[in-house]
PDB file of C-alpha atoms in Angstrom:
ATOM      1  CA  ARG A   1     -11.202 -18.074  -1.314  1.00 74.00           C
ATOM      2  CA  GLU A   2     -13.079 -15.324  -3.059  1.00 77.00           C
ATOM      3  CA  THR A   3     -10.978 -12.655  -1.381  1.00 75.00           C
ATOM      4  CA  THR A   4      -7.593 -14.367  -2.519  1.00 78.00           C
ATOM      5  CA  LYS A   5      -8.872 -14.767  -6.120  1.00 85.00           C
ATOM      6  CA  ALA A   6      -9.914 -11.052  -6.128  1.00 80.00           C
ATOM      7  CA  MET A   7      -6.455 -10.042  -4.654  1.00 81.00           C
ATOM      8  CA  VAL A   8      -4.567 -12.017  -7.254  1.00 85.00           C
ATOM      9  CA  ILE A   9      -6.640 -10.430 -10.112  1.00 88.00           C
ATOM     10  CA  ALA A  10      -6.216  -7.017  -8.753  1.00 85.00           C
ATOM     11  CA  VAL A  11      -2.436  -7.270  -8.331  1.00 85.00           C
ATOM     12  CA  SER A  12      -2.248  -8.623 -11.820  1.00 90.00           C
ATOM     13  CA  VAL A  13      -4.139  -5.591 -13.169  1.00 91.00           C
ATOM     14  CA  VAL A  14      -1.935  -3.355 -11.262  1.00 88.00           C
ATOM     15  CA  LEU A  15       1.105  -5.018 -12.763  1.00 90.00           C
ATOM     16  CA  VAL A  16      -0.250  -4.625 -16.275  1.00 93.00           C
ATOM     17  CA  VAL A  17      -1.262  -0.960 -15.654  1.00 91.00           C
ATOM     18  CA  LEU A  18       2.082  -0.085 -13.991  1.00 89.00           C
ATOM     19  CA  VAL A  19       4.017  -1.592 -16.882  1.00 91.00           C
ATOM     20  CA  VAL A  20       1.962   0.495 -19.194  1.00 92.00           C
ATOM     21  CA  LEU A  21       2.318   3.692 -17.269  1.00 89.00           C
ATOM     22  CA  LEU A  22       5.878   3.388 -16.100  1.00 87.00           C
ATOM     23  CA  GLY A  23       7.123   1.731 -19.239  1.00 88.00           C
ATOM     24  CA  ASP A  24       9.353  -0.649 -17.448  1.00 87.00           C
ATOM     25  CA  LEU A  25       8.647  -4.282 -16.792  1.00 92.00           C
ATOM     26  CA  LEU A  26      11.106  -4.663 -13.955  1.00 91.00           C
ATOM     27  CA  VAL A  27       9.946  -1.655 -12.056  1.00 89.00           C
ATOM     28  CA  GLY A  28       6.271  -2.595 -12.543  1.00 90.00           C
ATOM     29  CA  ALA A  29       6.933  -6.043 -11.158  1.00 92.00           C
ATOM     30  CA  LEU A  30       8.738  -4.547  -8.149  1.00 89.00           C
ATOM     31  CA  VAL A  31       5.829  -2.424  -7.282  1.00 89.00           C
ATOM     32  CA  ALA A  32       3.369  -5.205  -7.791  1.00 90.00           C
ATOM     33  CA  CYS A  33       5.474  -7.395  -5.375  1.00 90.00           C
ATOM     34  CA  CYS A  34       5.194  -4.477  -2.810  1.00 89.00           C
ATOM     35  CA  VAL A  35       1.559  -4.560  -3.381  1.00 89.00           C
ATOM     36  CA  ALA A  36       1.327  -8.285  -2.851  1.00 89.00           C
ATOM     37  CA  ASP A  37       3.370  -7.942   0.221  1.00 90.00           C
ATOM     38  CA  VAL A  38       1.142  -5.431   1.700  1.00 89.00           C
ATOM     39  CA  CYS A  39      -2.059  -7.626   0.910  1.00 86.00           C
ATOM     40  CA  ILE A  40      -0.299 -10.677   2.525  1.00 88.00           C
ATOM     41  CA  CYS A  41       0.454  -8.729   5.587  1.00 89.00           C
ATOM     42  CA  VAL A  42      -3.034  -7.210   5.828  1.00 88.00           C
ATOM     43  CA  PHE A  43      -4.349 -10.898   5.675  1.00 86.00           C
ATOM     44  CA  GLY A  44      -1.857 -11.664   8.379  1.00 89.00           C
ATOM     45  CA  SER A  45      -3.013  -8.752  10.566  1.00 91.00           C
ATOM     46  CA  LEU A  46      -6.503  -9.994  10.423  1.00 89.00           C
ATOM     47  CA  TYR A  47      -5.314 -12.943  12.778  1.00 90.00           C
ATOM     48  CA  TRP A  48      -3.541 -10.473  15.155  1.00 92.00           C
ATOM     49  CA  TYR A  49      -6.815  -8.110  15.428  1.00 92.00           C
ATOM     50  CA  ALA A  50      -8.983 -11.378  15.924  1.00 91.00           C
ATOM     51  CA  LEU A  51     -10.950 -10.526  12.786  1.00 90.00           C
ATOM     52  CA  ASP A  52     -12.670 -13.137  10.652  1.00 88.00           C
ATOM     53  CA  VAL A  53     -12.652 -12.895   6.961  1.00 85.00           C
ATOM     54  CA  ASN A  54     -16.037 -11.381   6.000  1.00 86.00           C
ATOM     55  CA  PHE A  55     -17.415  -8.784   3.820  1.00 86.00           C
ATOM     56  CA  LEU A  56     -15.692  -5.800   5.348  1.00 87.00           C
ATOM     57  CA  THR A  57     -12.193  -7.404   5.810  1.00 86.00           C
ATOM     58  CA  ALA A  58     -12.379  -8.819   2.496  1.00 83.00           C
ATOM     59  CA  PHE A  59     -13.217  -5.210   1.156  1.00 85.00           C
ATOM     60  CA  PHE A  60     -10.161  -3.761   3.011  1.00 84.00           C
ATOM     61  CA  VAL A  61      -7.796  -6.515   1.650  1.00 82.00           C
ATOM     62  CA  THR A  62      -8.929  -5.603  -1.966  1.00 81.00           C
ATOM     63  CA  LEU A  63      -8.810  -1.807  -1.234  1.00 83.00           C
ATOM     64  CA  SER A  64      -5.073  -2.449  -0.042  1.00 84.00           C
ATOM     65  CA  VAL A  65      -4.140  -3.233  -3.556  1.00 84.00           C
ATOM     66  CA  GLY A  66      -4.841   0.325  -4.626  1.00 84.00           C
ATOM     67  CA  LEU A  67      -3.515   2.073  -1.512  1.00 85.00           C
ATOM     68  CA  ALA A  68      -0.261   0.005  -1.637  1.00 87.00           C
ATOM     69  CA  SER A  69       0.523   0.834  -5.156  1.00 87.00           C
ATOM     70  CA  ASP A  70       0.568   4.488  -4.574  1.00 85.00           C
ATOM     71  CA  ALA A  71       3.841   5.113  -2.694  1.00 86.00           C
ATOM     72  CA  PRO A  72       6.101   2.704  -4.599  1.00 88.00           C
ATOM     73  CA  ALA A  73       4.663   3.780  -7.903  1.00 89.00           C
ATOM     74  CA  HIS A  74       5.568   7.469  -7.002  1.00 88.00           C
ATOM     75  CA  TYR A  75       9.066   6.559  -5.986  1.00 89.00           C
ATOM     76  CA  CYS A  76       9.787   4.409  -8.983  1.00 89.00           C
ATOM     77  CA  ARG A  77       8.468   6.979 -11.312  1.00 90.00           C
ATOM     78  CA  ALA A  78      10.893   9.772  -9.870  1.00 90.00           C
ATOM     79  CA  TYR A  79      13.594   7.097 -10.021  1.00 90.00           C
ATOM     80  CA  LEU A  80      12.906   6.462 -13.842  1.00 90.00           C
ATOM     81  CA  GLU A  81      12.771  10.107 -14.535  1.00 90.00           C
ATOM     82  CA  SER A  82      16.103  10.968 -12.740  1.00 89.00           C
ATOM     83  CA  ARG A  83      19.124  11.752 -14.999  1.00 92.00           C
ATOM     84  CA  LEU A  84      21.723  11.166 -12.383  1.00 93.00           C
ATOM     85  CA  PRO A  85      24.489   8.824 -13.493  1.00 92.00           C
ATOM     86  CA  THR A  86      24.236   5.904 -10.879  1.00 93.00           C
ATOM     87  CA  ARG A  87      21.390   4.046  -9.526  1.00 90.00           C
ATOM     88  CA  GLU A  88      22.134   4.916  -6.024  1.00 92.00           C
ATOM     89  CA  LEU A  89      22.043   8.665  -6.673  1.00 93.00           C
ATOM     90  CA  ARG A  90      18.771   8.303  -8.605  1.00 91.00           C
ATOM     91  CA  ALA A  91      17.286   6.306  -5.648  1.00 90.00           C
ATOM     92  CA  ARG A  92      18.439   9.051  -3.435  1.00 92.00           C
ATOM     93  CA  GLU A  93      17.035  11.809  -5.529  1.00 93.00           C
ATOM     94  CA  ALA A  94      13.682  10.014  -5.837  1.00 90.00           C
ATOM     95  CA  LEU A  95      13.347   9.592  -2.019  1.00 89.00           C
ATOM     96  CA  ALA A  96      14.402  13.094  -1.431  1.00 91.00           C
ATOM     97  CA  THR A  97      12.084  14.523  -3.974  1.00 90.00           C
ATOM     98  CA  LEU A  98       8.949  12.353  -3.327  1.00 88.00           C
ATOM     99  CA  GLY A  99       9.578  11.176   0.260  1.00 87.00           C
ATOM    100  CA  PRO A 100       8.277  13.918   2.230  1.00 89.00           C
ATOM    101  CA  PRO A 101       5.153  14.696   0.199  1.00 90.00           C
ATOM    102  CA  VAL A 102       4.192  10.866   0.069  1.00 89.00           C
ATOM    103  CA  PHE A 103       4.889  10.378   3.811  1.00 88.00           C
ATOM    104  CA  ARG A 104       2.736  13.608   4.717  1.00 90.00           C
ATOM    105  CA  GLY A 105      -0.010  12.308   2.422  1.00 88.00           C
ATOM    106  CA  GLY A 106      -0.041   8.927   4.243  1.00 87.00           C
ATOM    107  CA  MET A 107       0.198  10.515   7.763  1.00 89.00           C
ATOM    108  CA  SER A 108      -2.586  13.036   7.048  1.00 91.00           C
ATOM    109  CA  THR A 109      -4.785  10.088   6.098  1.00 88.00           C
ATOM    110  CA  ILE A 110      -4.109   8.400   9.269  1.00 88.00           C
ATOM    111  CA  CYS A 111      -4.612  11.575  11.267  1.00 90.00           C
ATOM    112  CA  GLY A 112      -7.895  12.019   9.596  1.00 89.00           C
ATOM    113  CA  ILE A 113      -9.185   8.523  10.504  1.00 89.00           C
ATOM    114  CA  VAL A 114      -7.863   8.537  14.020  1.00 89.00           C
ATOM    115  CA  ILE A 115     -11.115   9.902  15.243  1.00 88.00           C
ATOM    116  CA  CYS A 116     -12.578   6.438  14.654  1.00 87.00           C
ATOM    117  CA  ALA A 117     -10.431   5.252  17.633  1.00 88.00           C
ATOM    118  CA  PHE A 118     -13.239   6.855  19.716  1.00 90.00           C
ATOM    119  CA  CYS A 119     -16.000   4.910  18.249  1.00 88.00           C
ATOM    120  CA  VAL A 120     -17.547   1.925  19.803  1.00 90.00           C
ATOM    121  CA  THR A 121     -19.020   0.312  16.660  1.00 90.00           C
ATOM    122  CA  TRP A 122     -17.137  -2.824  15.284  1.00 89.00           C
ATOM    123  CA  ILE A 123     -17.252  -1.365  11.725  1.00 89.00           C
ATOM    124  CA  PHE A 124     -15.479   1.926  12.598  1.00 90.00           C
ATOM    125  CA  LEU A 125     -12.876   0.196  14.751  1.00 91.00           C
ATOM    126  CA  THR A 126     -12.135  -2.472  12.062  1.00 89.00           C
ATOM    127  CA  PHE A 127     -12.026   0.458   9.488  1.00 89.00           C
ATOM    128  CA  LEU A 128      -9.458   2.219  11.911  1.00 90.00           C
ATOM    129  CA  LYS A 129      -7.387  -1.011  12.415  1.00 91.00           C
ATOM    130  CA  LEU A 130      -7.210  -1.985   8.829  1.00 90.00           C
ATOM    131  CA  LEU A 131      -6.729   1.235   7.158  1.00 91.00           C
ATOM    132  CA  THR A 132      -3.941   2.325   9.461  1.00 91.00           C
ATOM    133  CA  THR A 133      -2.171  -1.138   8.921  1.00 91.00           C
ATOM    134  CA  ILE A 134      -2.557  -0.641   5.170  1.00 90.00           C
ATOM    135  CA  LEU A 135      -1.250   2.888   5.146  1.00 90.00           C
ATOM    136  CA  VAL A 136       1.727   2.115   7.343  1.00 90.00           C
ATOM    137  CA  LEU A 137       2.705  -0.924   5.404  1.00 90.00           C
ATOM    138  CA  ALA A 138       2.219   0.815   2.108  1.00 88.00           C
ATOM    139  CA  LEU A 139       4.471   3.619   3.227  1.00 87.00           C
ATOM    140  CA  TRP A 140       6.904   1.191   4.744  1.00 88.00           C
ATOM    141  CA  ASN A 141       7.005  -0.903   1.597  1.00 82.00           C
ATOM    142  CA  GLY A 142       7.333   2.117  -0.774  1.00 76.00           C
ATOM    143  CA  LEU A 143      10.703   2.765   0.525  1.00 74.00           C
TER     144      LEU A 143
END
């Protein structure tokens, strides 16, 4: 219950901040929807990983709000700054410009935490599972 409340508050704050920074209500709402989707999927992954909701998993669900807003916000900013005539061309330019750097950033983070796969402690394995899930979902939803 507390985790859900924290997630709703965090997504609401992300929406307000994105509307202010991006200057577009619709784009801010779309990014907030991507963030909410990632958070819901992370909640669902707790079941598949056989994890209970506790302090660590609640932390990662809340952390997913920040990580999930990164890729979509970058793509949307590039879309809004594009001067091409059609929406499709602006979307293509945004993905072509920022797609590879955002993807490399996410993949380098995953590569950096893969060392946790060799750990035997529950905390590090949970860290690996949930952070990898968050990053993959955030990169996917950013597209």
